[in-house]
XYZ file of N, CA and C in Angstrom:
210
model
N -24.833 -19.800 16.229
C -26.109 -19.821 15.555
C -26.173 -18.616 14.630
N -26.682 -18.791 13.417
C -26.747 -17.670 12.477
C -27.771 -16.630 12.903
N -27.628 -15.432 12.361
C -28.600 -14.384 12.621
C -29.917 -14.722 11.929
N -31.039 -14.363 12.513
C -32.320 -14.585 11.849
C -32.402 -13.767 10.562
N -33.195 -14.217 9.599
C -33.324 -13.470 8.351
C -34.082 -12.164 8.573
N -34.009 -11.297 7.573
C -34.793 -10.069 7.625
C -36.176 -10.338 7.055
N -37.086 -9.455 7.353
C -38.474 -9.592 6.927
C -38.571 -9.582 5.399
N -39.327 -10.512 4.808
C -39.459 -10.540 3.350
C -40.394 -9.477 2.783
N -41.093 -8.740 3.630
C -41.962 -7.669 3.149
C -41.091 -6.576 2.522
N -41.427 -6.112 1.307
C -40.560 -5.160 0.597
C -40.242 -3.872 1.357
N -41.164 -3.325 2.107
C -40.910 -2.043 2.773
C -40.483 -2.206 4.230
N -40.089 -3.399 4.625
C -39.654 -3.662 5.993
C -38.311 -4.385 5.958
N -37.406 -4.002 6.834
C -36.102 -4.670 6.895
C -35.771 -5.116 8.312
N -36.798 -5.280 9.123
C -36.619 -5.689 10.510
C -36.200 -7.156 10.582
N -35.438 -7.523 11.603
C -35.067 -8.931 11.811
C -36.275 -9.706 12.321
N -36.376 -10.953 11.904
C -37.477 -11.804 12.336
C -37.143 -12.479 13.661
N -38.169 -12.867 14.387
C -38.033 -13.575 15.662
C -38.536 -14.997 15.484
N -37.929 -15.923 16.202
C -38.407 -17.301 16.231
C -39.540 -17.357 17.243
N -40.757 -17.418 16.742
C -41.945 -17.359 17.591
C -42.415 -18.756 17.955
N -42.386 -19.059 19.230
C -42.921 -20.335 19.720
C -44.110 -20.102 20.644
N -44.402 -18.845 20.944
C -45.467 -18.522 21.894
C -46.867 -18.706 21.310
N -47.000 -18.522 20.012
C -48.326 -18.564 19.397
C -48.520 -19.798 18.521
N -47.694 -20.807 18.700
C -47.827 -22.042 17.926
C -48.133 -23.188 18.885
N -48.199 -24.357 18.341
C -48.514 -25.539 19.145
C -47.457 -25.765 20.222
N -47.750 -26.637 21.154
C -46.814 -26.922 22.246
C -45.682 -27.851 21.821
N -45.726 -28.375 20.601
C -44.632 -29.204 20.095
C -43.358 -28.365 20.053
N -42.232 -28.880 20.536
C -40.986 -28.115 20.663
C -40.457 -27.619 19.334
N -40.789 -28.291 18.240
C -40.238 -27.918 16.941
C -41.276 -27.219 16.062
N -42.362 -26.772 16.630
C -43.392 -26.096 15.862
C -43.251 -24.594 16.086
N -42.608 -23.902 15.162
C -42.391 -22.473 15.308
C -42.502 -21.792 13.964
N -42.625 -20.479 13.995
C -42.744 -19.641 12.808
C -41.851 -18.420 12.984
N -41.506 -17.788 11.863
C -40.839 -16.499 11.920
C -41.889 -15.434 12.160
N -41.576 -14.469 13.008
C -42.504 -13.402 13.362
C -41.793 -12.064 13.206
N -42.457 -11.117 12.530
C -41.927 -9.771 12.388
C -42.711 -8.853 13.319
N -42.020 -8.225 14.248
C -42.678 -7.328 15.202
C -43.147 -6.042 14.532
N -42.457 -5.632 13.506
C -42.816 -4.380 12.827
C -44.057 -4.548 11.947
N -44.083 -5.596 11.119
C -45.218 -5.850 10.216
C -46.336 -6.635 10.895
N -45.963 -7.330 11.966
C -46.882 -8.201 12.685
C -47.401 -9.335 11.789
N -46.476 -9.923 11.012
C -46.802 -11.042 10.129
C -45.955 -12.248 10.517
N -46.438 -13.425 10.125
C -45.757 -14.690 10.412
C -45.425 -15.408 9.119
N -44.276 -16.126 9.096
C -43.879 -16.928 7.946
C -43.383 -18.280 8.412
N -43.577 -19.279 7.559
C -43.021 -20.603 7.823
C -41.525 -20.569 7.530
N -40.703 -21.197 8.351
C -39.266 -21.263 8.049
C -39.012 -22.249 6.913
N -37.925 -22.034 6.185
C -37.533 -22.968 5.134
C -36.949 -24.225 5.779
N -36.749 -25.259 4.980
C -36.165 -26.505 5.498
C -34.763 -26.259 6.053
N -33.977 -25.412 5.368
C -32.622 -25.101 5.840
C -32.670 -24.324 7.157
N -33.601 -23.387 7.262
C -33.744 -22.619 8.498
C -34.191 -23.512 9.646
N -35.085 -24.449 9.377
C -35.498 -25.402 10.411
C -34.290 -26.153 10.949
N -33.442 -26.624 10.035
C -32.249 -27.375 10.447
C -31.286 -26.491 11.234
N -31.027 -25.289 10.728
C -30.061 -24.402 11.371
C -30.523 -23.918 12.741
N -31.800 -23.662 12.897
C -32.292 -23.106 14.149
C -32.875 -24.164 15.079
N -32.892 -25.409 14.656
C -33.365 -26.499 15.507
C -32.252 -26.968 16.430
N -31.115 -27.296 15.877
C -30.005 -27.862 16.656
C -28.747 -27.020 16.548
N -28.856 -25.794 16.170
C -27.673 -24.989 15.907
C -27.359 -25.068 14.427
N -26.356 -24.401 14.007
C -26.043 -24.334 12.588
C -25.504 -25.650 12.042
N -25.823 -25.926 10.780
C -25.291 -27.116 10.126
C -23.981 -26.791 9.416
N -23.665 -25.504 9.340
C -22.417 -25.072 8.715
C -21.292 -25.081 9.752
N -20.061 -25.329 9.318
C -18.958 -25.323 10.279
C -18.747 -23.932 10.866
N -18.467 -23.908 12.135
C -18.243 -22.640 12.825
C -16.849 -22.127 12.519
N -16.719 -20.824 12.427
C -15.403 -20.226 12.243
C -14.880 -19.836 13.612
N -13.657 -20.168 13.854
C -13.051 -19.859 15.152
C -12.732 -18.375 15.215
N -13.165 -17.743 16.274
C -12.854 -16.340 16.481
C -12.022 -16.218 17.742
N -10.835 -15.696 17.587
C -9.896 -15.585 18.700
C -9.806 -14.127 19.109
N -9.754 -13.900 20.392
C -9.597 -12.544 20.911
C -8.181 -12.060 20.583
N -8.062 -10.990 19.794
C -6.715 -10.530 19.403
C -5.912 -9.989 20.580
N -6.578 -9.651 21.681
C -5.855 -9.144 22.849
C -5.210 -10.256 23.658
N -5.674 -11.486 23.469
C -5.113 -12.616 24.235
C -3.733 -12.953 23.720
N -2.823 -13.158 24.630
C -1.451 -13.499 24.253
C -1.316 -14.978 23.913
N -0.306 -15.295 23.121
C -0.058 -16.694 22.787
C 0.622 -17.370 23.931
N 0.335 -18.643 24.078
C 0.974 -19.423 25.153
C 2.150 -20.178 24.623
């Protein structure tokens, strides 16, 4: 899953949280929340897709370099 975006407020660079606590009980009704600014934003259509079911972009395989080849 991708990292959440940073706050769009010009003087804040805090990461946003996916807030479901202060929205409706519908599972897909959420907003971005900044703990520093204490503001809420609607997610974009792409963000809804990425954070609803996981990313829509292909995952890159990350292999532990310490693991030996078989």
